[in-house]
């Protein structure tokens, strides 16, 4: 069979760039949709994102052609992992088509999706067929009433269950993970139940410390449950063993159940920041590139894309952005928190 990929002129990509702290670029998170069908208070509180909130117009979002082009260029600078996110990425029509295009990019060996799961039942099979390697489903609680509340009154736990089952049936080659944001006094009491429910299923829960993303969730440190506390609680019930990280800059610290019932991860952005190995960049739905989840500004790539910039010019911009990168927000949180700068909102750049 002939290779369907077009023959491209090789670009002069030069050496792989390293930022000001010596970190290379491996991971690109792409927000394909700024809208969401939930209003989780920690991300898009209804008080701000009510019916009058103005989201991007369709033509303001990057097209699939534009996303594919930037992803291909990013791969030439060292990106090997792509994650599609949002807002809610499954609200973007024909996402499977984008997945199959990204799948064919040379150098991309891991293609992932983060979703709230509500629309997954309808799309899991097509996404798997298109080449999606893995899916992360956000699930904060097993209590239906609390789930409804934590989705801002928009989601039903039942729909997410059906989505999880569909993802299991589709059989993503690199499996399924859960993202669980833990907030003290909100959902922390039910965590052991959640962990128990997924022991032995092959699905890996990842417990995320509640973060001060964006400017609108009224974050306070008292609501953060340190991961260490969670691990101690889980370990007291089902003894755990720490696992070595799989690659430099891995976001989650991993643990296995000593009885062989699988593993869990914790993401401790607040209490144990991991900026030192951070190799992630984020592309917003409107085509702005950010080099940190907590960034206050990014670089507009949509304008040059639409004004006819060549691949070599875009590559030069991407390289320059990365070379200038100094971000270490989580390690410097105490300094930044009260400096008055407005951070980009999470639903524009994804988690
Ligand atoms: N809508 C999709 C979803 O919820 O999975 C994808 C986008 S969402 C912004 C990506 C991840 O960010 C979710 O797992 C969500 O729980 C997490 N997240 C959002 N706000 C957060 C916060 N304040 N602290 C920690 N994680 C957060
Ligand atoms: Fe939507 Fe995900 Fe944000 Fe919840 S966390 S509001 S599902 S984008
Ligand atoms: Fe990376 Fe910014 Fe998070 Fe640090 S705070 S790990 S630099 S995204």
CSV table of C-alpha atoms in Angstrom, one decimal, residues 6-14 72-73 76 311-312 315:
chain,number,residue,atom,x,y,z
A,6,UNK,CA,1.9,14.1,1.1
A,7,UNK,CA,5.6,14.4,0.3
A,8,UNK,CA,6.7,17.7,2.0
A,9,UNK,CA,9.8,19.7,1.5
A,10,UNK,CA,11.9,19.2,4.6
A,11,UNK,CA,12.1,22.4,6.7
A,12,UNK,CA,15.2,23.7,8.3
A,13,UNK,CA,14.1,23.0,11.9
A,14,UNK,CA,17.5,23.5,13.5
A,72,UNK,CA,2.8,19.5,12.4
A,73,UNK,CA,5.2,22.4,12.9
A,76,UNK,CA,9.2,19.4,14.1
A,311,UNK,CA,5.9,27.2,7.4
A,312,UNK,CA,9.4,28.5,8.0
A,315,UNK,CA,8.3,27.6,12.8
